Tab-separated table of C-alpha atoms and ligand atoms in Angstrom:
chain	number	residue	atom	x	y	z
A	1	UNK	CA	23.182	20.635	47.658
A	2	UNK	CA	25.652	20.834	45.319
A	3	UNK	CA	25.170	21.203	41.634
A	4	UNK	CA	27.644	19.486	38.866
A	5	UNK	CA	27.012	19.606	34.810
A	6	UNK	CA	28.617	16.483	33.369
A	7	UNK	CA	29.034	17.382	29.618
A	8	UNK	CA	29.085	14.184	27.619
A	9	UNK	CA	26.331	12.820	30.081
A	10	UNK	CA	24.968	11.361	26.324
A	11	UNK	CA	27.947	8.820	26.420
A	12	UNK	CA	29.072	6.257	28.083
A	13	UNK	CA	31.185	7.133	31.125
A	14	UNK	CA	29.416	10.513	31.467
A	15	UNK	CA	26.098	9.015	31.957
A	16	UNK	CA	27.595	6.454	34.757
A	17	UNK	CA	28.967	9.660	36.197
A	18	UNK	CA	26.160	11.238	36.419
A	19	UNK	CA	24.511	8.025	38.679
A	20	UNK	CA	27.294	8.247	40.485
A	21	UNK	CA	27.362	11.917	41.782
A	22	UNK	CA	23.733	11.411	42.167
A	23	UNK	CA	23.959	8.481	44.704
A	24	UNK	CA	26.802	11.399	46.021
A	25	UNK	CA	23.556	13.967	46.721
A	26	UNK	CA	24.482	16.182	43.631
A	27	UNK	CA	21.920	18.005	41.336
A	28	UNK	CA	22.986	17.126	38.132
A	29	UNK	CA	23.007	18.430	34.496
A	30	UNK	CA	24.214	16.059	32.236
A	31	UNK	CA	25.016	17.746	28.256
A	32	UNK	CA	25.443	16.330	25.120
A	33	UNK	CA	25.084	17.080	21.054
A	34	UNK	CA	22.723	13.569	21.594
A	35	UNK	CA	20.944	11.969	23.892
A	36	UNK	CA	22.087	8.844	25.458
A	37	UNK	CA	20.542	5.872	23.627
A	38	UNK	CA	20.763	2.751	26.052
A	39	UNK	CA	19.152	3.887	29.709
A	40	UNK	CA	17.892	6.990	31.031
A	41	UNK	CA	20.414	8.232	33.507
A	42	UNK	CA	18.986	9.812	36.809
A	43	UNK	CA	20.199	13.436	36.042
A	44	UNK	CA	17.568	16.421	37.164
A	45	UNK	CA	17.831	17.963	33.727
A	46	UNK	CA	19.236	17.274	30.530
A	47	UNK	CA	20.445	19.937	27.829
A	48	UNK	CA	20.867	18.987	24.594
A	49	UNK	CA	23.717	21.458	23.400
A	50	UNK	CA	26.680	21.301	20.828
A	51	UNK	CA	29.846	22.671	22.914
A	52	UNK	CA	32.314	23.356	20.239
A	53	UNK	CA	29.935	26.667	20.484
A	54	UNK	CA	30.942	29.132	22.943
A	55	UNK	CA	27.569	30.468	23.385
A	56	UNK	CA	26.185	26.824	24.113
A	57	UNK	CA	29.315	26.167	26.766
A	58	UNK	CA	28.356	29.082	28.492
A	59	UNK	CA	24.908	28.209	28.975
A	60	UNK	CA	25.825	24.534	29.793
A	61	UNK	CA	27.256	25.882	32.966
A	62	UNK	CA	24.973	28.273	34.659
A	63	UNK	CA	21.327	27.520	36.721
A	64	UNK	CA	19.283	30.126	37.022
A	65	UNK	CA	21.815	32.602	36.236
A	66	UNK	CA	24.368	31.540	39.109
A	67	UNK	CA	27.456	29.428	38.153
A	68	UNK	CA	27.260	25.541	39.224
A	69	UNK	CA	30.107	24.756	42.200
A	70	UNK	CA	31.805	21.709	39.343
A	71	UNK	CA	31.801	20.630	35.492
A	72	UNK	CA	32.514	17.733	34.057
A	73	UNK	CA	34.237	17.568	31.045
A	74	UNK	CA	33.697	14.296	29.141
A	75	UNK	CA	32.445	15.615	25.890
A	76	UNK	CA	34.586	14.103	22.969
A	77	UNK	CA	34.474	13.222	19.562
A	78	UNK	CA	35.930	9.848	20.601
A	79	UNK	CA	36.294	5.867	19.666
A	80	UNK	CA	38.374	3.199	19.518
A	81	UNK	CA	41.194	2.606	17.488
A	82	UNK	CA	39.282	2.528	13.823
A	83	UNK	CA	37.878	5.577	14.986
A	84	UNK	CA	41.360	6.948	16.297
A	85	UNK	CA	43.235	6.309	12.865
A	86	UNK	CA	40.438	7.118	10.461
A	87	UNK	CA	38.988	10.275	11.867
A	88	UNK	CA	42.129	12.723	13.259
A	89	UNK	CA	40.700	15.864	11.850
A	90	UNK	CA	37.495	15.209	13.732
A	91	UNK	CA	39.462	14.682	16.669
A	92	UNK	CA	41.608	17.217	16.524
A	93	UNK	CA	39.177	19.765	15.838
A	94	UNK	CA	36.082	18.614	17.770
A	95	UNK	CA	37.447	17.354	20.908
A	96	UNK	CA	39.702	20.924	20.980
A	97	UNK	CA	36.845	23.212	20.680
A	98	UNK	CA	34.761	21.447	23.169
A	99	UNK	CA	37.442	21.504	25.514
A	100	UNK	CA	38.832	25.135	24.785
A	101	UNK	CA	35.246	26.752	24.989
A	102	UNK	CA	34.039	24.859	27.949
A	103	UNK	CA	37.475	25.730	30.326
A	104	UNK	CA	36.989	29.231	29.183
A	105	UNK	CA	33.137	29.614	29.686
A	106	UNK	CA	33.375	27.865	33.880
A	107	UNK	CA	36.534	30.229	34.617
A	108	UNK	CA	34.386	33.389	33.482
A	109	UNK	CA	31.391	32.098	34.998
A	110	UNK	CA	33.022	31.512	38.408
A	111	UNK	CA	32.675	27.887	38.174
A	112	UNK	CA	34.514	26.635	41.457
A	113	UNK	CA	36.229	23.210	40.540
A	114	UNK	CA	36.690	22.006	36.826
A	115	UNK	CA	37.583	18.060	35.706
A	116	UNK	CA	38.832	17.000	32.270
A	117	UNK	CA	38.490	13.546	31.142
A	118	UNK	CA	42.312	12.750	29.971
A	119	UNK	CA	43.596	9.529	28.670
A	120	UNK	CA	46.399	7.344	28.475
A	121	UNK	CA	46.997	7.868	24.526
A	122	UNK	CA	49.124	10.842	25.984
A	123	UNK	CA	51.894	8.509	27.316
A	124	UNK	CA	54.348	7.042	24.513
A	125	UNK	CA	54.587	3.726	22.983
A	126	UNK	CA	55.970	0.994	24.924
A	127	UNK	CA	57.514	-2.530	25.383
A	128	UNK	CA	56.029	-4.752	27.783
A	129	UNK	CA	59.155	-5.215	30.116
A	130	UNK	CA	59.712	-1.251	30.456
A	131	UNK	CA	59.468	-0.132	34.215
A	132	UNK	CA	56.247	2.172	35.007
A	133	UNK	CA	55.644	5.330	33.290
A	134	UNK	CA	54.806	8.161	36.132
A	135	UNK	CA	52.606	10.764	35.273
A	136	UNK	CA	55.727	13.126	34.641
A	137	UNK	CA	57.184	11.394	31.942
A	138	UNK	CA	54.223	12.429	29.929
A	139	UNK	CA	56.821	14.542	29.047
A	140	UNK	CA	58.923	14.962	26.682
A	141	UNK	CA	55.653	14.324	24.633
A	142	UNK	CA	55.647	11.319	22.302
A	143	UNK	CA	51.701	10.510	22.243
A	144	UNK	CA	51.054	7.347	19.443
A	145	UNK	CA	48.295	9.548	17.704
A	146	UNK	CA	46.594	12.406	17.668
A	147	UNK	CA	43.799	11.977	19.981
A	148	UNK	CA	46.754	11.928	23.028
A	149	UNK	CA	48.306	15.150	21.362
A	150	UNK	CA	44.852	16.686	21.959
A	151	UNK	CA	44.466	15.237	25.577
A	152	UNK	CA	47.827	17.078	26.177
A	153	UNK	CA	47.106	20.414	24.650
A	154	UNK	CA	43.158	20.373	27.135
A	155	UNK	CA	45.027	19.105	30.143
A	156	UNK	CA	47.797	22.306	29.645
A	157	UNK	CA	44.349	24.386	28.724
A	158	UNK	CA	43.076	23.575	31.914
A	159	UNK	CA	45.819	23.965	33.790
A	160	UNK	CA	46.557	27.361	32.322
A	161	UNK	CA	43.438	28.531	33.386
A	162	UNK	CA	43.911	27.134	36.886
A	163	UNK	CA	47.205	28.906	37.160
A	164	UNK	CA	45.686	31.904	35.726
A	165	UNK	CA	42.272	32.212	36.367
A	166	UNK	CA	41.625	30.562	40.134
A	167	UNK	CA	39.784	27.700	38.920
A	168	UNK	CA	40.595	24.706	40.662
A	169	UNK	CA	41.181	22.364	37.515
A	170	UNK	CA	41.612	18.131	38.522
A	171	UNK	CA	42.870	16.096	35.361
A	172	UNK	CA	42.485	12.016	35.206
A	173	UNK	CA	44.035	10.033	32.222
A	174	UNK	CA	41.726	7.051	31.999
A	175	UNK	CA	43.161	4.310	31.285
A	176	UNK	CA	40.692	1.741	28.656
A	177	UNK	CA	37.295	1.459	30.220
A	178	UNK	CA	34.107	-1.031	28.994
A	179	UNK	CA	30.878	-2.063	31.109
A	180	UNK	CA	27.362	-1.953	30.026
A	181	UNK	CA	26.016	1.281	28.325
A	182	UNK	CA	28.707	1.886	26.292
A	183	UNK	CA	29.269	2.224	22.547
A	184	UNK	CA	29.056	-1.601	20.999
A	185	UNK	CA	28.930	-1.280	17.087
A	186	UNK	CA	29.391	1.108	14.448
A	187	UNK	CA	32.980	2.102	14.392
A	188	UNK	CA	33.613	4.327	17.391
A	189	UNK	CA	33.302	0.780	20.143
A	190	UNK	CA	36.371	-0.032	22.301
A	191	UNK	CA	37.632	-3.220	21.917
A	192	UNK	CA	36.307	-4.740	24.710
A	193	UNK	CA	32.384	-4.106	23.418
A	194	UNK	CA	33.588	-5.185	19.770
A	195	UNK	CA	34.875	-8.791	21.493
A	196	UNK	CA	31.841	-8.988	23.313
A	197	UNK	CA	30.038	-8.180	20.295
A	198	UNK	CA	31.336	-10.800	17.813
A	199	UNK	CA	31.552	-13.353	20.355
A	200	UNK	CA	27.842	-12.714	21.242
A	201	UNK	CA	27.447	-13.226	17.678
A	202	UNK	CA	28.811	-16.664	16.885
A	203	UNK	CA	27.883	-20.483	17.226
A	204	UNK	CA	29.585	-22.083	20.146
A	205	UNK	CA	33.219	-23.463	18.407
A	206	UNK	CA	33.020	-20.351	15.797
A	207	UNK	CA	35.483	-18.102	14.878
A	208	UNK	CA	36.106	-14.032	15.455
A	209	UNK	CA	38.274	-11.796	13.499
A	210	UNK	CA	41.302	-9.436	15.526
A	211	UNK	CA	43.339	-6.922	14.237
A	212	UNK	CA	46.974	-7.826	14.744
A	213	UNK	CA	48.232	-10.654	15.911
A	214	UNK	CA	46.903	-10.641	19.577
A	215	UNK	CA	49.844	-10.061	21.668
A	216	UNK	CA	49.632	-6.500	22.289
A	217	UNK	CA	48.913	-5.517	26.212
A	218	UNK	CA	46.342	-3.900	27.487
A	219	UNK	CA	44.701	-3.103	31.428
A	220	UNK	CA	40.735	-2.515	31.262
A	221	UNK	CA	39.274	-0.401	33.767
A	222	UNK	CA	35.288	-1.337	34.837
A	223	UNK	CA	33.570	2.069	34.276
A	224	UNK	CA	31.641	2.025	38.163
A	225	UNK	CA	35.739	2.045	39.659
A	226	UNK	CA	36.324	4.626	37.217
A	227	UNK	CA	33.656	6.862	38.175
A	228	UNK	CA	34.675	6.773	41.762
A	229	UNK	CA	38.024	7.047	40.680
A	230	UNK	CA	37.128	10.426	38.728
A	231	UNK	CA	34.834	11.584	42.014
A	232	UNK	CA	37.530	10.815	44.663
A	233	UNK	CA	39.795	12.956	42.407
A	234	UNK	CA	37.407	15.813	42.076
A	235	UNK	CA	37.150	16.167	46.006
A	236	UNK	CA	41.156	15.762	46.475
A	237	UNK	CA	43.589	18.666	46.097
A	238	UNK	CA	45.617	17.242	43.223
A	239	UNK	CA	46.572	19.986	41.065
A	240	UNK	CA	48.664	18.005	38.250
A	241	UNK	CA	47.114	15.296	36.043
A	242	UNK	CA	46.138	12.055	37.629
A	243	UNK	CA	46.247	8.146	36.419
A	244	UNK	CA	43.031	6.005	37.102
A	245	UNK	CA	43.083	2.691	35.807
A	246	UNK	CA	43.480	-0.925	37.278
A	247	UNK	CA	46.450	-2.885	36.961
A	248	UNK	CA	45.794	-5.679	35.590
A	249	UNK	CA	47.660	-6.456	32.022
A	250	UNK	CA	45.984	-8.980	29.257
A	251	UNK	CA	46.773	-9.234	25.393
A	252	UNK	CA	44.560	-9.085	23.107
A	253	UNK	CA	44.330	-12.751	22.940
A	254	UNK	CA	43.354	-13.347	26.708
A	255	UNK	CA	40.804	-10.231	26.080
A	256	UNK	CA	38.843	-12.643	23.435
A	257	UNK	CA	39.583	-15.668	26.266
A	258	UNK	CA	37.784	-13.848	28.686
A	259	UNK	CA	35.207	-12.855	27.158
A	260	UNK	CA	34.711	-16.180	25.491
A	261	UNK	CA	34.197	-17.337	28.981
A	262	UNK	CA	31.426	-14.945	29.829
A	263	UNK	CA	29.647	-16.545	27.465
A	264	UNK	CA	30.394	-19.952	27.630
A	265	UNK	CA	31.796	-20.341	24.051
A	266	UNK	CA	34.625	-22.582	22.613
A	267	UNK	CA	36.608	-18.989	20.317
A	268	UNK	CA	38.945	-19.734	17.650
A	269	UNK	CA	40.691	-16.384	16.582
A	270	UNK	CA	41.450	-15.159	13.532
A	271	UNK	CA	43.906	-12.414	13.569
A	272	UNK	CA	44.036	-9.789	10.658
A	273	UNK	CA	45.456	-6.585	9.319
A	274	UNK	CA	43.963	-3.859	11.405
A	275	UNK	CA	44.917	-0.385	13.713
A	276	UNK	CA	46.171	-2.122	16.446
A	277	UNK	CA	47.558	0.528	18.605
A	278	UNK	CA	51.009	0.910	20.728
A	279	UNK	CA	52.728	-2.097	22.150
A	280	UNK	CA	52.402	-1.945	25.857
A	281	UNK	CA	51.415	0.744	27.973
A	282	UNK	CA	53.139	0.271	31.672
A	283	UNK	CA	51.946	3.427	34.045
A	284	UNK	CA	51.885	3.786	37.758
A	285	UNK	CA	48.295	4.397	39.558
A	286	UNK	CA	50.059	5.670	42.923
A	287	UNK	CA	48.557	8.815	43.410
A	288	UNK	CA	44.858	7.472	42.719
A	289	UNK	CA	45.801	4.456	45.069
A	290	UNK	CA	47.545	7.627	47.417
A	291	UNK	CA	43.696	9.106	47.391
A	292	UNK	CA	42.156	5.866	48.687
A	293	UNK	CA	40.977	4.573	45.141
A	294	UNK	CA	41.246	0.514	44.795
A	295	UNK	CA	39.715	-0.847	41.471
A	296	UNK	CA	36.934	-3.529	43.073
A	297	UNK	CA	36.257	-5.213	39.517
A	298	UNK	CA	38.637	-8.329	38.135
A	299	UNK	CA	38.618	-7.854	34.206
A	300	UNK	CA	36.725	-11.245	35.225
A	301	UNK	CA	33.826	-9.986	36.944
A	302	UNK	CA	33.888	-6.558	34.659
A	303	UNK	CA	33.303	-8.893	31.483
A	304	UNK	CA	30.923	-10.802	33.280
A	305	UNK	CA	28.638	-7.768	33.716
A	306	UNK	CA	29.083	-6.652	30.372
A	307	UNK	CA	28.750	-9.614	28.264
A	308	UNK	CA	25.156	-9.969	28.700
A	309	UNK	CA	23.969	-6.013	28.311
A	310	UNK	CA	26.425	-6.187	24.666
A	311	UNK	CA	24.486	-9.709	24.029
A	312	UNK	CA	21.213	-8.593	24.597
A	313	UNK	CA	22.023	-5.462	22.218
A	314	UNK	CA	23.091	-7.753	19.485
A	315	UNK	CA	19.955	-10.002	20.184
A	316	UNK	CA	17.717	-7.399	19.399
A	317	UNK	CA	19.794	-5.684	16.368
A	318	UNK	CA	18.894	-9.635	14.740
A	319	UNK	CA	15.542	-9.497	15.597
A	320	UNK	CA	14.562	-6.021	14.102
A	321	UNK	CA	16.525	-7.411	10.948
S	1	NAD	P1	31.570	8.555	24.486
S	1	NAD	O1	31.813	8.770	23.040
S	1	NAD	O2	30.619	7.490	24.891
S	1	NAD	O3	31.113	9.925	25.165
S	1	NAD	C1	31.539	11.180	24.713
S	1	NAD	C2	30.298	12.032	24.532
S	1	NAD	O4	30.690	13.338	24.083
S	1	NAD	C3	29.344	11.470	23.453
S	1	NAD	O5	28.075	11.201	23.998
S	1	NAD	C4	29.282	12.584	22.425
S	1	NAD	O6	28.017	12.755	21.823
S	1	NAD	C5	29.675	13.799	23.249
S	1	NAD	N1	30.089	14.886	22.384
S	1	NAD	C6	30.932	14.809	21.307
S	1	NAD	N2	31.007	15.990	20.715
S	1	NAD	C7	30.203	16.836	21.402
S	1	NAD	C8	29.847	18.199	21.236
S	1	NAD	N3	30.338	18.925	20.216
S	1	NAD	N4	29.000	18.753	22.114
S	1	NAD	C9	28.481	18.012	23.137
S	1	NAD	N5	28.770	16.724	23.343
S	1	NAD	C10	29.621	16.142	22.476
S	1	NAD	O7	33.005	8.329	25.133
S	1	NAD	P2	33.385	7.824	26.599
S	1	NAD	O8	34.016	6.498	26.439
S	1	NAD	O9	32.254	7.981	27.533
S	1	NAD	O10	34.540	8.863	26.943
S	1	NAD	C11	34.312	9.995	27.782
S	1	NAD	C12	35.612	10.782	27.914
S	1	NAD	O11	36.628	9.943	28.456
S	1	NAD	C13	36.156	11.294	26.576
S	1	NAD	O12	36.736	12.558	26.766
S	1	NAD	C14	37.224	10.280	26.225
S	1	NAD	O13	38.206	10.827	25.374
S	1	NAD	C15	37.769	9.930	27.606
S	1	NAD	N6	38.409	8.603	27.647
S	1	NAD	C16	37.677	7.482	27.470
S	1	NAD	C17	38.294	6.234	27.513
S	1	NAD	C18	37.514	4.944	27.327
S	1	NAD	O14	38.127	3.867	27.394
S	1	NAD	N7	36.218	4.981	27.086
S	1	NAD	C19	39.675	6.140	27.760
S	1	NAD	C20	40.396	7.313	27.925
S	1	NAD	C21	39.754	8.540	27.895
């Protein structure tokens, strides 16, 4: 049996990872600096462990003193785009120590196969109408913020120690993923949980608030294709950094419209002042397609499993008020 640690099992992809390389047969670890708040995911053990410590990274990754055969790295200090734009020295300094002590502490334990979580915040700003962005022309590097400059610098870590070091390092830059489970309030949510959230929260024929003036494009990935997506990558030989994400591009606007659908509610939108974010992001998903990945979930049916796990959340927050 193989054994995996997914660090960042205490969030919300990680802990859908972790179901998913246990329907695989895996023993699993998951890790976090918290435990995951919204379901118990079926891991064998849980560690609860800061990783921007070196010591902590290198226990993360060994079982009773051996080295597991593959890590996970999802651990982040991550949100959406309030998050992005008010917290960059978090970002920057979290996110890099998690990801410089965990690449280091699997090579030197002997730690076979090694994935990092990238994003699409490494690719530049965009207009709608420009062609597909491959992976490549990551480069030369013109990420909108700082969370993408950090992606960049932990893919190259990774890499470097793949080159270096023998550890077989697979990269995926995720494009924007929702479903149930994930962050939904507080700051850090993505905006599909935040639309979910305020429409879940209004009178049939009310009104929400969005920052900007809705046009700006955007493809959602559901997070059970993106989980496969990450596993199928895992198990393939690609050395350089990978997109996963579905291709299917809404604004902002047809987001809310969506969404407002789920629940069966009339939305007006109100659009105001707020980080919106790049443009357009255009990028091609052929090598993920070239591995046999197909996204299964319409932003349709994604939003139609989500919608009622973000309603029931917001339920409950009014009745413990
Ligand atoms: P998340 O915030 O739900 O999960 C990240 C987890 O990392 C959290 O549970 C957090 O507690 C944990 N973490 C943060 N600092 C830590 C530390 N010092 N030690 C241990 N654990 C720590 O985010 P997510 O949406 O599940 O994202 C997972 C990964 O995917 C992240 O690397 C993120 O940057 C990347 N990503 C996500 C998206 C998306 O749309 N959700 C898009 C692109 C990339």
């Amino acid at each position: 049996m193989k054994k995996a640690v997914v660090c960042g099992a205490g969030g919300f992809i990680g802990s859908h990872l972790v179901k998913k390389l246990k329907d695989e047969g895996y023993w699993v670890r998951g890790v976090d600096i918290k435990e995951q708040e919204f379901w118990t995911p079926p891991w064998d053990e849980f560690a609860l462990l800061d990783l921007r410590d070196p010591a902590n990274c290198e226990q993360a990754v060994l079982v009773e003193g051996q080295p597991v055969d593959e890590v996970y790295q999802l651990a982040a200090d991550m949100g959406g785009m309030g998050f992005i734009h008010s917290a960059e020295c978090e970002i920057m300094r979290n996110s890099a120590l998690c990801n410089i002590h965990m690449v280091h502490a699997s090579s030197a334990a002997g730690v076979k196969r090694y994935f990092f979580s990238s994003s699409a915040c490494v690719y530049r700003d965009m207009t709608k109408e420009e062609p597909d962005l491959t992976e490549e022309e990551a480069y030369p590097a013109q990420p909108h913020n700082e969370y993408g400059w950090e992606k960049l610098y932990a893919e190259r870590m990774a890499m470097t120690y793949a080159r270096n070091e023998g550890m077989m390092a697979r990269i995926a830059r995720f494009q924007n993923c929702y479903g149930p489970c994930g962050t939904w309030t507080g700051g850090r949510e993505k905006a599909p949980a935040a639309m979910c959230r305020k429409i879940a929260g209004i009178e049939d024929g009310g009104t929400i608030e969005v920052w900007g003036d809705g046009t700006a494009m955007r493809a959602y990935t559901y997070v059970d294709d993106l989980v496969d997506g990450i596993y199928r990558l895992m198990q393939s030989d690609c050395e350089a950094p990978v997109n996963i994400g579905r291709k299917e591009y809404v604004s902002v606007d047809e987001l809310v419209q969506v969404v407002a659908e789920a629940a069966g509610k009339t939305v007006n939108i109100k659009h105001i002042e707020g980080p919106v974010g790049v443009l357009a992001r255009n990028f091609t998903n052929e090598k993920i397609h070239a591995l046999g990945w197909e996204s299964k979930f319409s932003l349709k049916e994604g939003i139609a499993q989500t919608f009622p796990w973000v309603a029931e959340q917001v339920a409950k927050q009014q009745a413990d008020a």
